[in-house]
Short mmCIF file of C-alpha atoms in Angstrom, two decimals:
data_model
loop_
_atom_site.label_atom_id
_atom_site.label_comp_id
_atom_site.label_asym_id
_atom_site.label_seq_id
_atom_site.Cartn_x
_atom_site.Cartn_y
_atom_site.Cartn_z
CA MET A 1 43.43 194.87 140.11
CA HIS A 2 40.48 193.17 138.39
CA LYS A 3 41.32 191.65 135.00
CA HIS A 4 38.84 192.35 132.17
CA VAL A 5 37.83 189.21 130.29
CA ASP A 6 36.53 189.46 126.72
CA TYR A 7 33.75 186.89 126.44
CA GLY A 8 33.30 187.63 122.74
CA PRO A 9 30.13 186.04 121.33
CA LEU A 10 29.36 184.46 124.73
CA THR A 11 28.60 187.92 126.13
CA THR A 12 25.13 187.76 124.59
CA LEU A 13 24.27 184.71 126.72
CA ILE A 14 25.09 186.11 130.17
CA GLY A 15 22.04 186.53 132.40
CA GLU A 16 18.97 184.59 133.47
CA TRP A 17 16.54 183.36 130.81
CA ARG A 18 13.03 181.92 131.15
CA GLY A 19 10.78 180.29 128.60
CA ASP A 20 7.45 178.51 128.66
CA GLN A 21 7.08 177.44 125.02
CA GLY A 22 9.20 174.30 125.29
CA VAL A 23 8.33 171.05 123.56
CA ASP A 24 10.12 167.79 124.41
CA ILE A 25 9.66 164.88 122.02
CA SER A 26 10.93 161.75 123.74
CA PRO A 27 10.74 157.99 123.31
CA GLU A 28 8.37 155.67 125.14
CA PRO A 29 8.42 151.86 124.92
CA ASP A 30 5.23 151.92 122.85
CA GLY A 31 5.75 155.14 120.88
CA THR A 32 6.49 158.83 121.37
CA GLU A 33 5.70 161.28 124.15
CA HIS A 34 5.21 165.04 123.71
CA ASN A 35 5.91 167.06 126.86
CA PRO A 36 5.21 170.80 126.97
CA TYR A 37 7.65 172.42 129.41
CA TYR A 38 8.98 175.61 130.90
CA GLU A 39 12.52 176.27 132.03
CA THR A 40 15.14 178.58 133.43
CA ILE A 41 18.70 178.83 132.14
CA VAL A 42 21.27 180.92 134.00
CA PHE A 43 24.51 181.80 132.17
CA SER A 44 27.29 183.22 134.40
CA PRO A 45 30.78 184.45 133.50
CA ALA A 46 33.19 181.67 134.43
CA CYS A 47 36.78 182.32 133.46
CA ASP A 48 39.47 182.60 130.91
CA THR A 49 41.88 179.69 130.74
CA ASP A 50 45.22 179.02 129.11
CA ASN A 51 45.77 175.43 127.99
CA ALA A 52 49.41 174.34 127.78
CA GLU A 53 50.35 178.03 127.46
CA GLU A 54 49.16 177.93 123.82
CA GLN A 55 45.36 177.97 123.74
CA CYS A 56 43.27 180.68 125.40
CA LEU A 57 39.62 179.89 126.07
CA VAL A 58 36.84 181.85 127.73
CA ALA A 59 33.79 180.19 129.25
CA VAL A 60 30.37 180.88 130.67
CA HIS A 61 28.87 178.38 133.08
CA TYR A 62 25.21 177.49 132.74
CA ARG A 63 22.55 175.67 134.72
CA GLN A 64 19.34 174.58 132.99
CA THR A 65 16.29 173.43 134.95
CA VAL A 66 13.30 172.10 132.99
CA ARG A 67 9.81 171.42 134.41
CA ARG A 68 6.81 169.68 132.85
CA LYS A 69 3.79 171.92 132.49
CA SER A 70 1.51 168.96 133.30
CA ASN A 71 2.76 168.44 136.89
CA ASP A 72 5.44 171.10 137.60
CA GLU A 73 8.06 168.38 138.22
CA VAL A 74 11.70 168.80 137.17
CA PHE A 75 12.39 166.26 134.43
CA HIS A 76 15.70 167.62 133.18
CA ASP A 77 18.61 169.23 135.03
CA GLN A 78 21.77 170.06 133.13
CA THR A 79 24.96 171.94 133.87
CA GLY A 80 27.98 172.79 131.79
CA TYR A 81 29.97 175.42 129.95
CA TRP A 82 29.78 177.23 126.65
CA ILE A 83 33.41 177.83 125.66
CA TRP A 84 34.84 180.15 122.99
CA ASP A 85 38.23 179.61 121.36
CA ALA A 86 38.93 183.07 119.91
CA ALA A 87 42.02 182.06 117.91
CA ALA A 88 40.13 179.29 116.07
CA ASN A 89 36.84 181.26 116.27
CA LYS A 90 35.04 178.10 117.36
CA MET A 91 32.49 177.35 120.05
CA MET A 92 32.36 174.32 122.34
CA GLN A 93 29.75 173.10 124.80
CA SER A 94 30.59 170.73 127.63
CA LEU A 95 27.64 169.37 129.56
CA ALA A 96 26.63 166.79 132.12
CA ILE A 97 23.24 165.42 133.03
CA PRO A 98 22.58 163.28 136.12
CA ARG A 99 21.75 160.19 134.08
CA GLY A 100 25.42 159.29 133.67
CA VAL A 101 25.92 161.17 130.38
CA CYS A 102 28.58 163.80 129.52
CA ILE A 103 29.08 165.47 126.14
CA LEU A 104 31.76 167.65 124.57
CA ALA A 105 30.40 169.23 121.38
CA GLY A 106 32.14 171.60 118.97
CA SER A 107 31.35 173.99 116.14
CA GLU A 108 32.71 175.00 112.79
CA PRO A 109 34.33 178.49 112.71
CA LEU A 110 31.78 181.21 113.47
CA THR A 111 30.89 183.93 110.99
CA GLU A 112 31.86 187.49 111.94
CA THR A 113 28.28 188.55 112.62
CA SER A 114 27.20 185.28 114.19
CA ASN A 115 24.41 185.41 116.73
CA SER A 116 23.82 181.69 116.25
CA PHE A 117 25.99 178.84 117.53
CA THR A 118 25.63 175.22 116.45
CA VAL A 119 27.67 172.51 118.13
CA SER A 120 27.61 168.77 117.60
CA ALA A 121 29.11 165.56 118.92
CA ASP A 122 29.07 161.96 117.79
CA ILE A 123 29.99 158.81 119.66
CA SER A 124 32.42 157.87 116.87
CA ASN A 125 34.14 161.31 116.81
CA PRO A 126 37.30 161.30 118.98
CA ALA A 127 37.36 165.12 119.18
CA TYR A 128 33.73 165.89 120.05
CA THR A 129 32.22 162.86 121.70
CA ILE A 130 29.78 161.38 124.19
CA VAL A 131 30.67 159.53 127.40
CA GLN A 132 28.00 157.54 129.22
CA SER A 133 27.60 155.00 131.98
CA PRO A 134 27.46 151.26 131.21
CA PHE A 135 23.72 151.24 131.98
CA MET A 136 23.02 154.06 129.51
CA GLN A 137 25.23 152.43 126.86
CA HIS A 138 23.16 149.26 127.18
CA LYS A 139 19.62 150.70 127.67
CA ALA A 140 19.50 154.24 126.21
CA LYS A 141 22.69 154.87 124.27
CA THR A 142 23.26 158.41 123.00
CA THR A 143 24.94 158.19 119.59
CA ALA A 144 24.83 161.82 118.35
CA TYR A 145 24.07 165.31 119.67
CA SER A 146 23.38 168.65 117.99
CA HIS A 147 22.44 171.95 119.65
CA THR A 148 21.75 175.35 118.09
CA LEU A 149 21.36 178.60 120.04
CA GLN A 150 20.17 181.84 118.42
CA VAL A 151 20.29 185.09 120.38
CA HIS A 152 18.54 188.29 119.29
CA GLY A 153 18.77 190.92 122.04
CA ASP A 154 16.85 189.54 125.02
CA ARG A 155 15.37 186.60 123.09
CA LEU A 156 17.07 183.19 122.99
CA GLN A 157 15.82 180.32 120.87
CA TYR A 158 17.30 176.85 120.82
CA SER A 159 16.77 173.48 119.23
CA GLN A 160 18.46 170.29 120.33
CA SER A 161 18.56 166.83 118.78
CA ILE A 162 19.83 163.71 120.51
CA MET A 163 19.98 160.42 118.62
CA LEU A 164 19.22 157.51 120.94
CA ASP A 165 19.39 153.75 120.60
CA ILE A 166 16.53 152.89 122.97
CA TYR A 167 13.72 150.33 123.26
CA GLY A 168 15.19 148.38 120.36
CA ARG A 169 15.05 151.29 117.91
CA VAL A 170 16.82 154.49 116.89
CA PHE A 171 14.96 157.59 118.04
CA GLU A 172 15.57 161.32 117.52
CA HIS A 173 14.84 162.99 120.86
CA LYS A 174 14.12 166.70 120.25
CA ASP A 175 13.80 169.72 122.51
CA GLU A 176 13.16 173.33 121.56
CA ASN A 177 12.13 176.51 123.33
CA VAL A 178 12.08 180.30 123.14
CA LEU A 179 13.28 182.18 126.24
CA GLN A 180 13.40 185.82 127.35
CA ARG A 181 16.20 187.35 129.39
CA VAL A 182 14.80 188.28 132.82
CA THR A 183 17.99 189.61 134.40
CA ALA A 184 20.67 191.60 132.64
CA PRO A 185 24.33 190.66 132.84
CA ALA A 186 26.31 192.27 135.64
CA SER A 187 28.83 194.83 134.44
CA ASN A 188 32.53 193.99 134.78
#
């Protein structure tokens, strides 16, 4: 018998999303670069999990592929999970990018009618933190992360801020986009 999983507020994310209004503001050795981009994000039901027989979490897996409009090349590939803790009514995001960086970010308790999730992590926070390779710690250290998703029907908007210590300065790397759902979630 198939077990029904209640994905709660994560249900609104499930499906494939595409957007072509992205703007990436990133550091360069001699200044700042603005990259218009398009992307696809696929959110899939993952699982429900019991931790130490006390905490029940549900998760959706996601894969994000971002391409520059200027040359159609992939310049960002990210995978991870959005995780909901129903008892605490909090959201988490765990993510990895193939630059040797992993992040676990968490939220404050959600409001009852929340269609917006904001998670954050900081290198000095033992609960929601950032792990990175020795090279990245030395050359392009991520010190803080914040990500907000807003879902309204088949429209998803996000903004992301990553604080970097790079090229001898502190830089706020920003990404934002508006996406439309192109495939509906499969029914359970």
